[in-house]
Coordinates of C-alpha atoms in Angstrom, one line a residue:
M1 CA 0.2 -0.2 -0.3
K2 CA 3.0 2.5 1.2
T3 CA 4.5 1.1 -2.4
C4 CA 1.0 2.6 -4.8
K5 CA 0.9 6.0 -2.3
V6 CA 4.7 6.5 -3.3
I7 CA 4.0 6.2 -6.9
K8 CA 1.2 8.2 -7.2
N9 CA 2.5 11.3 -4.9
N10 CA 5.6 10.5 -7.5
Q11 CA 3.4 10.8 -10.3
W12 CA 1.3 13.7 -9.7
L13 CA 4.6 15.4 -9.0
I14 CA 5.8 14.2 -12.3
L15 CA 2.8 15.6 -14.0
L16 CA 2.8 18.7 -12.2
L17 CA 6.5 19.6 -13.0
V18 CA 5.2 18.3 -17.1
Y19 CA 2.5 20.9 -16.7
T20 CA 4.6 23.8 -15.0
V21 CA 7.4 23.3 -18.0
L22 CA 4.8 23.1 -20.7
S23 CA 3.1 26.7 -19.1
A24 CA 6.0 28.2 -18.9
I25 CA 7.3 26.8 -22.8
W26 CA 3.9 28.2 -24.4
A27 CA 4.3 31.7 -22.7
Y28 CA 7.5 31.8 -23.9
I29 CA 6.0 31.6 -27.0
V30 CA 3.5 33.8 -26.8
I31 CA 5.6 36.8 -25.3
T32 CA 8.4 36.6 -28.2
K33 CA 5.7 36.3 -31.0
S34 CA 3.0 38.7 -29.7
D35 CA 5.7 41.8 -30.1
I36 CA 5.1 43.0 -26.4
L37 CA 8.2 42.9 -25.0
F38 CA 8.5 46.4 -25.1
N39 CA 12.7 46.5 -25.2
K40 CA 12.7 43.9 -22.3
S41 CA 14.2 40.6 -22.0
V42 CA 11.1 37.8 -21.5
F43 CA 12.5 37.3 -18.2
K44 CA 11.8 41.0 -17.2
N45 CA 8.3 41.0 -18.5
L46 CA 5.7 40.8 -15.4
L47 CA 3.1 39.4 -18.4
F48 CA 5.6 36.3 -18.8
Y49 CA 5.1 35.1 -15.3
I50 CA 1.6 36.1 -15.4
D51 CA 0.9 34.1 -18.6
W52 CA 2.7 31.0 -17.2
V53 CA 0.2 30.8 -14.2
T54 CA -3.0 31.3 -15.9
T55 CA -1.7 29.0 -18.4
L56 CA -0.8 26.5 -15.8
C57 CA -4.4 27.1 -14.2
F58 CA -5.5 26.7 -17.5
I59 CA -4.3 22.9 -18.1
V60 CA -4.8 21.9 -14.9
L61 CA -8.5 22.4 -14.7
V62 CA -8.9 21.1 -18.4
H63 CA -7.2 18.0 -16.4
I64 CA -9.6 18.0 -13.4
G65 CA -12.1 18.7 -16.2
V66 CA -11.5 15.6 -17.6
Y67 CA -11.9 13.3 -14.6
N68 CA -15.8 14.8 -14.0
R69 CA -18.5 12.7 -13.5
H70 CA -20.8 15.0 -15.4
Y71 CA -20.6 14.2 -19.1
F72 CA -21.0 18.1 -19.7
I73 CA -18.1 19.4 -17.8
V74 CA -15.8 16.7 -19.7
G75 CA -16.9 17.9 -23.1
I76 CA -16.4 21.8 -22.7
S77 CA -12.6 20.4 -21.5
T78 CA -12.3 18.4 -24.2
L79 CA -13.3 21.4 -26.4
F80 CA -11.1 23.6 -24.5
L81 CA -7.9 21.1 -24.8
F82 CA -8.9 20.6 -28.8
L83 CA -9.0 24.2 -29.0
F84 CA -5.5 24.8 -27.2
L85 CA -3.7 22.0 -29.0
S86 CA -4.8 23.8 -32.4
E87 CA -3.2 26.7 -31.2
I88 CA 0.0 24.5 -30.8
S89 CA -0.6 22.6 -34.0
Y90 CA -0.8 26.2 -35.9
F91 CA 2.1 27.3 -34.2
I92 CA 4.4 24.3 -35.2
Y93 CA 3.0 24.8 -39.1
Y94 CA 3.2 28.6 -39.4
G95 CA 6.2 29.3 -36.9
E96 CA 3.7 32.1 -35.4
I97 CA 0.6 32.5 -33.1
I98 CA -2.6 33.0 -34.1
S99 CA -3.3 36.8 -34.6
V100 CA -6.6 38.9 -34.0
G101 CA -6.2 39.2 -38.2
I102 CA -6.6 35.6 -38.2
L103 CA -9.7 35.4 -35.5
D104 CA -11.6 38.5 -37.3
S105 CA -11.4 36.6 -40.2
I106 CA -13.0 33.2 -38.9
V107 CA -15.6 36.0 -38.1
E108 CA -15.9 38.2 -41.1
S109 CA -15.3 35.8 -43.9
N110 CA -18.1 34.5 -46.3
A111 CA -19.4 31.1 -47.2
N112 CA -17.3 31.0 -49.9
E113 CA -13.5 32.1 -48.3
A114 CA -14.5 30.1 -45.4
L115 CA -14.5 26.8 -47.9
S116 CA -11.4 28.0 -49.6
M117 CA -9.4 27.5 -46.7
S118 CA -10.8 24.7 -45.4
K119 CA -7.7 22.2 -46.4
Q120 CA -5.2 24.9 -44.8
V121 CA -8.0 24.5 -41.1
L122 CA -7.5 20.8 -42.1
I123 CA -4.1 20.9 -41.7
I124 CA -4.0 22.3 -38.2
I125 CA -6.7 21.3 -36.7
G126 CA -6.4 17.1 -38.1
P127 CA -3.3 16.8 -36.1
A128 CA -4.6 18.6 -32.9
F129 CA -7.6 16.3 -33.2
I130 CA -5.6 13.0 -33.2
A131 CA -3.6 14.7 -30.2
T132 CA -6.6 15.2 -28.3
A133 CA -7.9 11.9 -28.7
L134 CA -4.4 10.5 -27.9
I135 CA -4.3 12.6 -24.4
L136 CA -7.8 11.5 -23.4
F137 CA -6.9 7.9 -23.8
I138 CA -3.5 8.6 -21.8
F139 CA -5.5 10.5 -19.0
R140 CA -8.2 7.7 -18.7
K141 CA -5.8 4.7 -19.0
I142 CA -2.4 5.4 -17.5
I143 CA -2.5 8.6 -15.6
T144 CA -5.0 8.2 -12.5
V145 CA -3.7 11.3 -10.7
K146 CA -6.8 13.8 -9.9
L147 CA -5.9 17.3 -8.8
R148 CA -8.2 19.4 -6.6
P149 CA -9.4 22.7 -8.3
T150 CA -9.4 25.0 -5.7
I151 CA -5.7 27.2 -6.1
P152 CA -5.9 27.2 -10.0
L153 CA -10.0 28.3 -9.5
S154 CA -9.0 31.0 -6.9
F155 CA -6.4 32.3 -8.9
C156 CA -8.2 33.0 -12.1
I157 CA -11.4 34.5 -10.3
I158 CA -9.0 36.8 -8.1
S159 CA -6.9 37.4 -12.1
L160 CA -10.2 38.2 -14.1
S161 CA -11.2 40.3 -11.1
V162 CA -8.4 42.6 -11.4
M163 CA -9.2 42.6 -15.0
V164 CA -12.5 43.5 -15.0
C165 CA -11.5 46.6 -12.5
A166 CA -8.6 47.7 -15.5
I167 CA -11.2 47.7 -18.0
T168 CA -14.1 49.4 -15.9
R169 CA -11.6 52.3 -15.2
D170 CA -10.2 52.7 -19.0
Q171 CA -12.4 55.7 -20.8
S172 CA -11.5 54.7 -23.6
L173 CA -12.4 50.8 -23.7
N174 CA -15.9 52.0 -22.1
R175 CA -16.1 54.5 -24.9
E176 CA -15.5 51.7 -27.4
A177 CA -18.0 49.1 -25.6
Q178 CA -20.8 51.9 -25.3
R179 CA -20.6 52.0 -29.2
G180 CA -20.7 48.4 -29.4
Y181 CA -17.0 47.6 -30.1
Y182 CA -15.4 45.1 -27.6
K183 CA -12.7 43.7 -29.1
N184 CA -9.9 45.5 -27.5
N185 CA -11.2 44.9 -24.5
A186 CA -10.9 41.1 -25.3
V187 CA -7.4 41.9 -26.7
L188 CA -6.4 42.1 -22.8
F189 CA -7.8 38.7 -22.3
R190 CA -5.6 37.7 -24.8
H191 CA -2.4 38.7 -23.4
T192 CA -3.5 37.7 -20.2
Y193 CA -4.9 34.0 -20.9
P194 CA -2.7 33.1 -23.9
A195 CA -4.3 29.4 -24.0
A196 CA -7.4 29.0 -25.7
V197 CA -9.7 31.4 -23.5
G198 CA -8.0 34.5 -24.4
N199 CA -8.6 33.4 -28.6
L200 CA -12.1 32.2 -27.9
S201 CA -12.8 35.6 -25.7
Y202 CA -11.9 37.7 -28.6
L203 CA -13.5 35.5 -31.3
L204 CA -16.7 36.0 -29.2
A205 CA -15.7 40.0 -29.1
S206 CA -15.0 39.9 -32.4
F207 CA -18.6 38.7 -33.3
A208 CA -20.5 40.8 -31.0
S209 CA -18.9 43.8 -32.0
T210 CA -20.0 43.5 -36.0
N211 CA -22.9 45.2 -35.3
I212 CA -21.2 48.9 -35.4
Y213 CA -20.9 48.3 -38.7
S214 CA -24.5 47.5 -39.6
S215 CA -25.6 51.5 -40.1
T216 CA -27.0 52.6 -43.3
N217 CA -26.9 56.2 -42.2
E218 CA -24.9 58.5 -44.7
I219 CA -21.6 60.1 -43.2
E220 CA -22.0 63.9 -43.5
K221 CA -18.4 65.0 -42.8
F222 CA -15.2 65.4 -44.6
N223 CA -11.9 63.8 -43.9
E224 CA -9.8 67.1 -43.4
A225 CA -7.5 66.1 -45.8
I226 CA -10.4 67.1 -48.7
L227 CA -10.7 70.3 -50.4
L228 CA -14.4 71.7 -50.6
P229 CA -16.0 71.8 -52.6
P230 CA -15.5 69.3 -55.7
N231 CA -14.3 70.4 -59.2
K232 CA -16.3 69.6 -61.5
T233 CA -15.3 65.9 -63.0
D234 CA -13.6 65.4 -66.0
N235 CA -13.8 61.9 -65.8
D236 CA -16.9 60.0 -66.9
L237 CA -15.9 56.6 -65.7
V238 CA -13.5 55.8 -63.2
V239 CA -12.9 51.8 -62.3
L240 CA -11.2 50.1 -59.5
I241 CA -10.5 46.5 -60.3
M242 CA -9.2 45.0 -56.8
G243 CA -7.5 41.9 -57.7
E244 CA -7.2 39.3 -54.6
S245 CA -4.0 37.2 -52.9
S246 CA -1.7 38.9 -56.3
L247 CA 1.9 38.4 -55.6
V248 CA 3.6 41.0 -58.1
S249 CA 6.7 38.9 -58.8
R250 CA 4.5 36.5 -60.2
Y251 CA 3.3 38.3 -63.2
S252 CA 5.2 38.3 -66.4
T253 CA 4.1 42.3 -67.1
Y254 CA 7.1 42.7 -63.7
G255 CA 9.2 40.4 -65.4
Y256 CA 7.9 36.9 -64.4
H257 CA 9.6 33.9 -66.5
K258 CA 6.2 32.3 -67.6
Q259 CA 3.7 34.0 -69.6
T260 CA 1.2 34.9 -66.6
A261 CA 0.3 38.1 -68.1
P262 CA 0.3 39.1 -71.6
F263 CA -2.9 41.2 -71.7
M264 CA -2.1 43.2 -69.4
T265 CA 1.5 43.8 -70.5
N266 CA 0.1 45.3 -74.2
I267 CA -2.7 47.1 -72.5
F268 CA -0.6 49.3 -69.7
S269 CA 2.2 49.2 -71.9
Q270 CA 0.5 51.9 -74.3
N271 CA 0.4 55.4 -74.2
G272 CA -1.6 56.8 -71.3
A273 CA -1.1 54.1 -69.1
C274 CA 1.9 53.2 -66.8
I275 CA 3.2 49.5 -65.3
I276 CA 3.6 51.0 -61.8
Q277 CA 6.8 49.1 -60.0
N278 CA 7.4 48.8 -56.6
S279 CA 3.9 48.9 -55.1
H280 CA 2.9 47.4 -51.9
S281 CA -0.7 47.1 -50.0
A282 CA -1.5 48.6 -46.5
A283 CA -2.6 45.2 -45.2
A284 CA -2.2 41.6 -45.2
F285 CA -6.0 40.8 -45.2
T286 CA -8.8 41.9 -47.5
K287 CA -10.8 43.2 -44.5
D288 CA -8.4 45.5 -43.6
S289 CA -6.9 46.4 -47.0
L290 CA -10.3 47.5 -48.6
P291 CA -11.4 50.1 -46.1
L292 CA -7.7 51.3 -46.4
T293 CA -8.4 51.9 -49.8
L294 CA -11.8 52.9 -50.3
S295 CA -12.0 55.4 -47.0
F296 CA -10.0 57.4 -45.0
N297 CA -9.3 54.7 -42.2
I298 CA -5.8 54.8 -41.0
P299 CA -4.0 51.5 -39.6
E300 CA -3.6 53.4 -36.3
S301 CA -7.6 53.8 -36.0
D302 CA -11.0 52.8 -37.2
D303 CA -12.3 56.1 -36.1
N304 CA -12.9 57.7 -39.8
L305 CA -14.1 55.0 -41.1
F306 CA -17.7 56.2 -38.9
N307 CA -16.9 59.8 -38.9
N308 CA -15.4 61.2 -42.4
K309 CA -17.4 59.7 -45.9
S310 CA -15.8 56.9 -47.4
I311 CA -14.3 57.2 -51.6
I312 CA -18.3 55.4 -52.4
E313 CA -19.9 58.4 -50.6
M314 CA -17.6 61.3 -52.4
A315 CA -18.1 59.8 -55.3
K316 CA -22.1 60.1 -54.7
F317 CA -21.8 63.4 -53.5
N318 CA -20.0 64.8 -57.2
H319 CA -23.1 63.1 -58.7
Y320 CA -21.2 59.9 -59.9
K321 CA -23.6 56.7 -59.9
T322 CA -21.7 53.9 -57.6
Y323 CA -21.5 50.1 -58.5
W324 CA -19.8 47.5 -55.8
L325 CA -19.4 44.4 -58.6
A326 CA -17.7 41.4 -57.2
S327 CA -17.3 37.6 -57.8
P328 CA -19.4 35.5 -56.2
G329 CA -16.1 34.3 -53.9
Q330 CA -16.0 37.6 -52.8
G331 CA -19.4 37.8 -51.8
I332 CA -20.5 40.3 -48.7
K333 CA -22.7 38.6 -46.0
D334 CA -26.2 39.3 -46.3
S335 CA -26.2 41.4 -43.1
F336 CA -23.0 43.8 -44.6
E337 CA -21.3 43.8 -41.1
T338 CA -18.4 43.7 -41.7
K339 CA -15.5 46.5 -42.0
F340 CA -15.7 46.4 -46.4
G341 CA -19.4 45.5 -46.0
F342 CA -20.0 48.6 -44.0
I343 CA -18.4 50.9 -47.3
A344 CA -20.0 48.3 -49.9
R345 CA -23.6 48.9 -49.0
K346 CA -22.9 52.8 -49.5
S347 CA -22.9 52.2 -53.0
D348 CA -25.9 52.7 -55.5
V349 CA -25.8 49.1 -56.8
V350 CA -24.5 46.0 -55.1
A351 CA -24.1 43.1 -57.3
F352 CA -22.8 39.8 -57.5
G353 CA -21.6 37.7 -60.8
K354 CA -23.4 33.8 -61.7
D355 CA -19.9 32.2 -61.9
M356 CA -17.2 31.5 -59.7
H357 CA -14.8 32.2 -62.6
D358 CA -13.4 35.8 -62.6
I359 CA -13.6 36.1 -66.4
Y360 CA -17.6 36.3 -66.1
L361 CA -17.6 39.4 -64.4
S362 CA -17.2 41.1 -68.1
Q363 CA -20.9 40.1 -68.6
L364 CA -22.1 41.6 -65.2
L365 CA -20.3 45.2 -66.1
E366 CA -21.4 45.2 -69.5
E367 CA -24.9 44.7 -68.8
T368 CA -24.1 47.6 -66.2
L369 CA -23.0 50.1 -68.7
Q370 CA -26.0 48.9 -71.4
Q371 CA -28.9 49.1 -68.7
D372 CA -27.2 52.4 -67.1
N373 CA -27.1 55.9 -69.0
S374 CA -25.9 58.0 -65.8
P375 CA -23.0 60.0 -67.4
K376 CA -20.7 60.1 -64.4
K377 CA -20.2 56.4 -62.6
F378 CA -17.8 55.2 -60.2
I379 CA -17.4 51.2 -60.4
F380 CA -15.7 49.2 -57.6
V381 CA -14.8 45.4 -59.0
H382 CA -13.5 43.0 -56.7
L383 CA -12.2 39.3 -58.1
R384 CA -11.4 36.3 -56.4
G385 CA -8.7 36.5 -58.1
S386 CA -5.1 33.9 -56.7
H387 CA -7.3 33.4 -53.4
Q388 CA -6.5 30.4 -51.4
P389 CA -7.3 27.3 -52.6
Y390 CA -6.0 28.7 -56.1
E391 CA -9.1 27.2 -58.0
N392 CA -9.9 30.4 -60.1
Y393 CA -9.0 29.3 -63.7
D394 CA -10.1 27.1 -66.6
E395 CA -9.2 25.1 -69.7
I396 CA -8.5 27.7 -71.2
D397 CA -5.6 29.1 -68.6
K398 CA -4.5 25.3 -68.8
Q399 CA -3.6 25.4 -72.6
A400 CA -1.9 28.6 -72.1
L401 CA 0.7 27.4 -69.5
P402 CA 0.4 23.3 -69.5
D403 CA 3.1 23.2 -66.9
A404 CA 2.7 25.7 -64.8
E405 CA 1.6 25.8 -61.1
K406 CA -2.1 26.6 -60.2
Y407 CA -1.1 30.0 -58.5
D408 CA 0.5 31.1 -61.7
L409 CA -3.0 29.6 -63.6
T410 CA -4.9 31.9 -61.3
I411 CA -2.9 34.4 -62.4
H412 CA -3.4 34.0 -65.9
H413 CA -7.0 33.9 -65.2
T414 CA -7.2 37.4 -63.8
D415 CA -5.0 38.5 -66.7
R416 CA -7.9 37.3 -69.0
T417 CA -10.6 38.9 -67.0
V418 CA -9.0 42.3 -66.7
K419 CA -8.7 42.3 -70.8
A420 CA -12.3 41.4 -70.9
L421 CA -13.5 44.4 -68.2
Y422 CA -11.3 46.6 -70.6
D423 CA -12.7 45.7 -73.5
V424 CA -16.2 46.0 -72.3
I425 CA -15.3 49.7 -70.4
N426 CA -13.9 50.7 -74.3
K427 CA -16.7 49.5 -76.0
Y428 CA -19.2 51.6 -73.7
S429 CA -16.9 54.6 -72.8
H430 CA -14.4 56.9 -74.6
N431 CA -13.7 58.7 -71.5
Y432 CA -12.3 56.7 -68.6
T433 CA -9.6 55.7 -66.0
L434 CA -9.0 52.3 -65.2
I435 CA -6.8 50.9 -62.4
Y436 CA -5.9 47.5 -61.7
T437 CA -4.6 46.4 -58.5
S438 CA -4.8 44.1 -55.7
D439 CA -6.0 44.0 -51.7
H440 CA -3.0 42.4 -51.0
G441 CA 0.0 39.8 -51.8
E442 CA 0.1 36.3 -51.0
I443 CA 3.1 33.9 -49.9
V444 CA 2.3 31.1 -52.5
N445 CA 1.1 27.8 -51.1
V446 CA 1.3 29.5 -47.5
G447 CA -1.4 31.9 -47.4
H448 CA -1.5 35.6 -46.3
G449 CA -1.6 37.1 -42.8
V450 CA 0.2 34.2 -41.3
S451 CA 3.4 35.7 -40.9
S452 CA 4.7 38.8 -39.9
T453 CA 7.9 39.0 -41.7
N454 CA 7.5 37.4 -45.1
V455 CA 7.2 40.5 -47.4
D456 CA 5.9 38.8 -50.0
Q457 CA 2.3 39.3 -48.7
F458 CA 2.1 43.2 -49.3
L459 CA 3.6 43.1 -52.7
I460 CA 1.2 43.7 -54.9
P461 CA 1.0 45.2 -58.9
F462 CA -0.6 48.7 -60.0
M463 CA -1.6 49.3 -63.3
F464 CA -3.0 52.7 -64.7
I465 CA -4.5 53.3 -67.6
S466 CA -6.5 56.9 -68.3
T467 CA -7.8 58.5 -71.6
N468 CA -7.4 61.7 -69.6
D469 CA -3.6 63.5 -70.5
R470 CA -3.8 65.1 -66.9
Y471 CA -4.2 61.5 -65.6
N472 CA -1.0 60.1 -66.6
C473 CA 2.4 58.5 -65.3
Q474 CA 4.0 61.3 -63.2
F475 CA 0.4 61.9 -61.6
I476 CA 0.6 58.4 -60.2
E477 CA 4.5 58.9 -59.1
S478 CA 3.4 62.1 -57.7
F479 CA 1.9 59.7 -54.4
R480 CA 5.0 57.4 -54.1
S481 CA 6.8 58.0 -51.0
P482 CA 10.2 58.6 -50.5
T483 CA 11.0 54.8 -49.2
G484 CA 10.5 54.3 -53.3
Y485 CA 7.4 52.3 -52.8
L486 CA 3.8 53.0 -53.3
S487 CA 1.2 52.3 -50.7
G488 CA -2.1 51.4 -51.0
L489 CA -2.6 53.8 -48.1
M490 CA -2.4 56.4 -51.1
N491 CA -5.5 54.8 -52.9
K492 CA -7.6 57.0 -51.2
Y493 CA -5.9 60.0 -52.5
I494 CA -5.7 59.1 -56.0
L495 CA -9.0 58.1 -56.2
S496 CA -10.1 61.8 -54.3
N497 CA -8.4 63.4 -57.0
L498 CA -9.8 61.3 -60.1
L499 CA -13.3 62.0 -58.8
G500 CA -12.8 65.6 -58.5
Y501 CA -11.3 66.6 -55.8
D502 CA -8.5 68.5 -54.3
V503 CA -6.4 67.3 -51.3
D504 CA -4.5 69.1 -49.0
Q505 CA -1.2 68.7 -50.0
T506 CA 0.2 69.3 -46.5
I507 CA -1.7 66.5 -45.4
L508 CA -0.7 64.1 -48.1
N509 CA 2.5 64.8 -47.9
K510 CA 2.4 63.6 -44.2
E511 CA 1.1 60.8 -44.9
K512 CA 3.5 59.4 -47.9
N513 CA 6.5 59.9 -45.7
N514 CA 4.6 57.3 -43.3
D515 CA 5.1 54.8 -45.0
R516 CA 3.3 51.7 -42.7
V517 CA 1.5 48.4 -43.0
F518 CA -1.6 47.2 -41.0
M519 CA 0.1 43.9 -39.2
P520 CA -1.5 40.7 -39.2
D521 CA -1.4 40.7 -35.3
G522 CA -2.7 44.1 -35.1
S523 CA 0.6 46.5 -34.9
V524 CA 1.2 49.1 -37.2
M525 CA 4.7 49.0 -38.7
P526 CA 7.1 50.8 -40.9
F527 CA 7.2 48.9 -44.6
L528 CA 10.9 49.2 -44.8
K529 CA 11.4 47.5 -41.7
I530 CA 9.6 44.4 -43.0
S531 CA 11.1 44.5 -46.6
N532 CA 14.4 44.7 -45.4
N533 CA 13.5 42.0 -42.5
D534 CA 13.1 40.1 -45.6

């Protein structure tokens, strides 16, 4: 009997030691990968020790829950174990912890995007599911130690109480909560409870915060950079074609060795056209990049999204009829309760193609131009482009590039799509300006928004053509940053000029001199820091 008791005590000590080491490792990973060290070493950061203890409490409580007599508690504990192992699996696969951008995308993605990412999700949750089953088997068959919940529960209650007090005393967080925005509150939970609980709380907060995008009221105020009144416009038709997940180095237009974009090369090599070198997006996610293009949103704050007219509303103010045309793969939720859905719903017309392949968007554009004789039109076209799983191509693309990988075929399909849209524009208008760019780049065969160091998710094409001599290559080049790059943050100012608005040069120069990007983890970083690290 004494021998059994000694073995049981030793098993308890060994198990607690293992849990303590695992908790310390996870806390170390979270601190070093979250960009929250503030120039301190990990072991001088108080948050490391807080995360260590909260993670240890989480693991101990999951252990206790698995042995509970009530099936509901066993099920909840198993779910939390699976979620935690999924986070570990994500880190092993990507070398990054799950970012707030990824969590927001889970909430704000449409069904098509969610299905398109199913392969990547399976890669993460598959090993986590197997590991969960294996650990449960070991718990039930080998480990018989039962731990007491008093200490971990007490610490969780105390730490939660302290955090609630801190949140209620923060006036800015209170103001955000009053307008229905809870995500910054949840960020504190992510920092304090890095094992599953924090990410789950952020998901719930992100879901609850989508109501702030539901307003249909027109915004009255113009951004301070816009000089009023607007001019009489000399562009009858302004078209912005927004690609998806397009890495500039895969375009033959920019020197790629395979002929992935012969049509665009021809179109944007004409008189009045230009192929812009060194262009980057303002963010690595569509949900962030589009608002930074189509509104006066800035990486540091969403306030301008709600307080200033968007490009759509500015176009309407200056007598343009506005259209939002998109591939079904880029469909917006019926509620429009996403950040760029908030902008899209302000358009006069929102319409989606009938086929998943982008090439058919030219038919939608032709129907639009045939049926509407409005003298001025601003049309935004959002492609499915090269979004994973890289299936936006057809037999024509495969015949043109028989030995190409799937990603290159999607670029070729985008090339054909832009050509088809360009032909429709030329057919119905002799006074137009057309821009083709992308919402962000792509780490080919990996994705986007999953790494904080890879510059490929920001490098994009930018091509421009106008029948108006006033809007030439020098016009576009005037928006280039001293860093040598044309930032996606300049899109709003370029479009403002095209739609008849003058821009305050002092504010514009300040923005040009501050070339930064919104990172997947929610931080803001100078673009050169990323490009130099690559």
